[in-house]
Coordinates of C-alpha atoms in Angstrom, one line a residue:
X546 CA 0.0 0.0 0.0
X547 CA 2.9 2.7 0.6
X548 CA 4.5 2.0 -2.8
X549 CA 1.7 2.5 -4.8
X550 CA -0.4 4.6 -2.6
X551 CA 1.2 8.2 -3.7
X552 CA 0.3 6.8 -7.4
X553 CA -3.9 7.3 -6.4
X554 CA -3.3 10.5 -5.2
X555 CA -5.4 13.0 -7.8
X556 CA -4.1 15.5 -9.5
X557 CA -0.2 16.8 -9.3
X558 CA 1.8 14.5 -7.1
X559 CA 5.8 14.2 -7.5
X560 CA 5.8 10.6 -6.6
X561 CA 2.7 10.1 -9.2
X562 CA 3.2 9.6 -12.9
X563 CA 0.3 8.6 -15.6
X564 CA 1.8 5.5 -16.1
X565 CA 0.4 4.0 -13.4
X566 CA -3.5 4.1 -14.8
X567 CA -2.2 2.4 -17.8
X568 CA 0.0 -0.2 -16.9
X569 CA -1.3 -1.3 -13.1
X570 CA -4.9 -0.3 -13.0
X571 CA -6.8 -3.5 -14.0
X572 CA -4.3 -5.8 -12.4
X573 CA -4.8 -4.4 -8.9
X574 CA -8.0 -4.0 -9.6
X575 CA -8.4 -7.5 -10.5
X576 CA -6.3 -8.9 -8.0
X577 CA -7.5 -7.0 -4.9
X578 CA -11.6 -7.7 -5.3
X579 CA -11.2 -10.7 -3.4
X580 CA -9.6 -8.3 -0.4
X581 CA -13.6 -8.3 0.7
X582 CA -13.6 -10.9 2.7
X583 CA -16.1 -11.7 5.7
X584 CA -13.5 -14.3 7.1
X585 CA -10.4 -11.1 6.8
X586 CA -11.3 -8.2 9.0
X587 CA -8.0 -6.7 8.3
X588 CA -7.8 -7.7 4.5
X589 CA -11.4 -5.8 3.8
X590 CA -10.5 -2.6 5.9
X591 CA -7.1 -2.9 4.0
X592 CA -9.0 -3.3 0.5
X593 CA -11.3 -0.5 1.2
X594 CA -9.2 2.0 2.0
X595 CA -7.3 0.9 -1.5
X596 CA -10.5 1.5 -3.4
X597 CA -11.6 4.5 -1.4
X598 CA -8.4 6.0 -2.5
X599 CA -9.2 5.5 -6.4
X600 CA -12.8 6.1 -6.1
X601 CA -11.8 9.3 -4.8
X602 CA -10.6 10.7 -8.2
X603 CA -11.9 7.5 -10.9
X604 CA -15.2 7.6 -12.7
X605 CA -16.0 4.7 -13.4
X606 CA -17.3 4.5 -17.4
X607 CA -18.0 2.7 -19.9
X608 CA -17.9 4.3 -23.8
X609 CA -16.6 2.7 -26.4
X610 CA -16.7 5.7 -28.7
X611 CA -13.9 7.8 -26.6
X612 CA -11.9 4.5 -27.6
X613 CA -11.9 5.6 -30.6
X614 CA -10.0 9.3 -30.9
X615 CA -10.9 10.0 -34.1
X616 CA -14.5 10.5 -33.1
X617 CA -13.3 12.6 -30.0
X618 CA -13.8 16.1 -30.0
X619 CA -11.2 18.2 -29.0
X620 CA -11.6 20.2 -25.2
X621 CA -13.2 23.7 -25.5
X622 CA -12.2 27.1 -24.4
X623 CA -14.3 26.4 -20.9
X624 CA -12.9 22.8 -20.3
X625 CA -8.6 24.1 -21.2
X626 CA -9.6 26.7 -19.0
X627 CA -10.9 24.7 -15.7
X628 CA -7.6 22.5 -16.3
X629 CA -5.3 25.5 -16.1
X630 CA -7.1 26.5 -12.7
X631 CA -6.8 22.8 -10.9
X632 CA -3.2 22.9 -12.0
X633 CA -2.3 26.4 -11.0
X634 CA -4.0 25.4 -7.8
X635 CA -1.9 22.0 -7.2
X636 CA 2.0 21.9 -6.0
X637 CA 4.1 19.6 -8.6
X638 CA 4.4 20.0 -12.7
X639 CA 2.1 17.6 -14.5
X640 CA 3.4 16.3 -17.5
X641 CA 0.9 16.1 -20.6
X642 CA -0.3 12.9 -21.1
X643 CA 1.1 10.6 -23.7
X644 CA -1.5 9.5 -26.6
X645 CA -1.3 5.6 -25.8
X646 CA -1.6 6.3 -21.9
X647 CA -5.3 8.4 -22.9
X648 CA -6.1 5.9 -24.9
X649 CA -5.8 3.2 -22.2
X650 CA -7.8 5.0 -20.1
X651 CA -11.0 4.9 -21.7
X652 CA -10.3 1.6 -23.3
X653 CA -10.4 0.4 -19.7
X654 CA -14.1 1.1 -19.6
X655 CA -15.6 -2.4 -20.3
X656 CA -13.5 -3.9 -17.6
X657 CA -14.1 -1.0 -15.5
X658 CA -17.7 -1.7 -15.7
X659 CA -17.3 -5.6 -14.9
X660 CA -15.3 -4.4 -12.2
X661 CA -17.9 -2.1 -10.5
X662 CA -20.7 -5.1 -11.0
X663 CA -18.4 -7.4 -9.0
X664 CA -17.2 -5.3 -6.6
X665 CA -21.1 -4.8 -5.7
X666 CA -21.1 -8.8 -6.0
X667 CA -18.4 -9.0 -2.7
X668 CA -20.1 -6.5 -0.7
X669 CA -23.6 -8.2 -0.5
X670 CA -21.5 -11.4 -0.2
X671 CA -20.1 -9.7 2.9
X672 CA -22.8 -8.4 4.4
X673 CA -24.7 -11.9 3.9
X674 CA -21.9 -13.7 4.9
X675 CA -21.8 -11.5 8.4
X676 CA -24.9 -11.3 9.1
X677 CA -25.4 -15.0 9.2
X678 CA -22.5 -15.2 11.8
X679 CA -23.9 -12.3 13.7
X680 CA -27.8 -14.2 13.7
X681 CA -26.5 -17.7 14.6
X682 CA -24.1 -15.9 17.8
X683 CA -27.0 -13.4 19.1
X684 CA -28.6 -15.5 21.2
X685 CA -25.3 -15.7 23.9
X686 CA -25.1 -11.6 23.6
X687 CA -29.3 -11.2 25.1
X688 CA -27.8 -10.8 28.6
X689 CA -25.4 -8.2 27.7
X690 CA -27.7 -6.1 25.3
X691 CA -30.4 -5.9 27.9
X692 CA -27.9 -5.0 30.7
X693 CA -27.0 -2.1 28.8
X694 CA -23.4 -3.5 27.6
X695 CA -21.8 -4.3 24.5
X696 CA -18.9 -6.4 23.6
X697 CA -15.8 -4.9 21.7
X698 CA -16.2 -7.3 18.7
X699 CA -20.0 -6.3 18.1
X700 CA -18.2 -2.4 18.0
X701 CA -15.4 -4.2 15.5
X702 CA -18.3 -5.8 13.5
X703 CA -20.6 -2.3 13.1
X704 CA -17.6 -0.7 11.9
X705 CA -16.7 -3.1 9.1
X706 CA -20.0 -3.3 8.4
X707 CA -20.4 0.7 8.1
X708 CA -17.0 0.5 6.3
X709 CA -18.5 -1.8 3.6
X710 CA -21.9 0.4 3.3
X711 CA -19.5 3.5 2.7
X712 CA -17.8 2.2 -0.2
X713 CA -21.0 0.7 -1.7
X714 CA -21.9 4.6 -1.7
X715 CA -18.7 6.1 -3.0
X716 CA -18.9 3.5 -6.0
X717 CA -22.2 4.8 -6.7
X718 CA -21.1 8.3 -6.3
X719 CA -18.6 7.5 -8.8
X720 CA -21.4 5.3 -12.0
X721 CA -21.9 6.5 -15.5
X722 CA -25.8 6.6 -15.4
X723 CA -25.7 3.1 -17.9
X724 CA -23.5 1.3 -15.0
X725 CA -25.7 3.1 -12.3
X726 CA -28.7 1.6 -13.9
X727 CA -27.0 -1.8 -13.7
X728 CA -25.7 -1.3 -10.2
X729 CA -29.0 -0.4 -8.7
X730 CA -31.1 -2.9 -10.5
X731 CA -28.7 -5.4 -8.8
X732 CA -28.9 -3.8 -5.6
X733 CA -33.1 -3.5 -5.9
X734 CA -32.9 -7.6 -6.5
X735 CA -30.5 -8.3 -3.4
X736 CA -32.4 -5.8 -1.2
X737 CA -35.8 -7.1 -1.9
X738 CA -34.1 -10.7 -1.2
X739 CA -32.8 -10.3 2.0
X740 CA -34.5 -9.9 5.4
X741 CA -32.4 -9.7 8.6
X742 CA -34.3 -10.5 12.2
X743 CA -31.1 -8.8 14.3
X744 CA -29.3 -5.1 14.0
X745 CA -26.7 -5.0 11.3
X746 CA -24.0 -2.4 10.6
X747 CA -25.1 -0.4 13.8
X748 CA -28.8 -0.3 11.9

């Protein structure tokens, strides 16, 4: 995580180059979704706070005609003139990027979309997977609830819990309206699935 990390950061970093987006996203990408695990504690809260470092700064979109730059426009007056402001406002020189390394970017998007399906996929795994231990250990935890007490792993669990919730929201935040139809349709179909009889995620 502290090699890479300075690489997520947004905008003008001196440890960041654009190389990064095109050469490392989809592996880590690929190789980190099964970080959401509801047997790893500390592998999710790792993996989320990877992805709520790129979801900070990547849309996530899917358009097969930006793929294709001789049917992309180039920026207007407006759009050259907001980029001049961000990096005016921003403390190390960003380099233009190369050609191949825009390119990349949105030819990322149909992965980038399979990615933000599956993603969705491990969180409702998760929250299934925990709440299903939390039902089947409630019973030993009556005495404490009614006298008022708490143990420290039920605050460990609401936090995890609130952790995964968070980045289900950020990746939403972050849907082309096509993939945000997708998401939410999914989302719809687990929700109206589901039905928990004990307090989940500190809800």
């Amino acid at each position: 995580m502290a090699v890479f990390l300075p690489q997520l950061i947004c905008g003008r970093h001196p440890q960041s180059t654009g190389l990064f987006y095109a050469t490392y996203l989809k592996p880590i990408l690929k190789l980190t979704l099964p970080g959401i695990d509801a047997n790893d504690e500390k592998k999710t809260q790792a993996t989320i706070h990877l992805y709520f470092n790129l979801l900070s700064w990547l849309p996530l979109v899917n358009d097969p005609a930006k793929a294709n730059f001789q049917n992309t426009k180039h920026r207007g007056e407006l759009s050259n003139q907001l980029f001049a402001d961000m990096e005016n406002s921003l403390f190390a020189e960003l380099g233009t990027l190369e050609r191949q390394i825009d390119e990349e970017m949105w030819g990322n998007g149909q992965f980038l979309e399979e990615w933000a399906l599956a993603v969705l996929d491990r969180c409702f795994q998760f929250i299934q997977s925990r709440s299903g231990a939390r039902s089947s250990s409630s019973s030993p935890n009556t005495d404490k609830r009614r006298s008022g007490k708490s143990s420290k792993s039920d605050g460990s669990e609401d936090a995890i819990v609130l952790q995964v919730l968070n980045l289900q929201a950020l990746l939403f935040a972050q849907l082309s309206p096509e993939i945000y139809t997708q998401c939410l349709r999914k989302t719809v179909a687990f929700v109206s699935n589901a039905f928990y009889t004990t307090s989940f995620g500190g809800k």
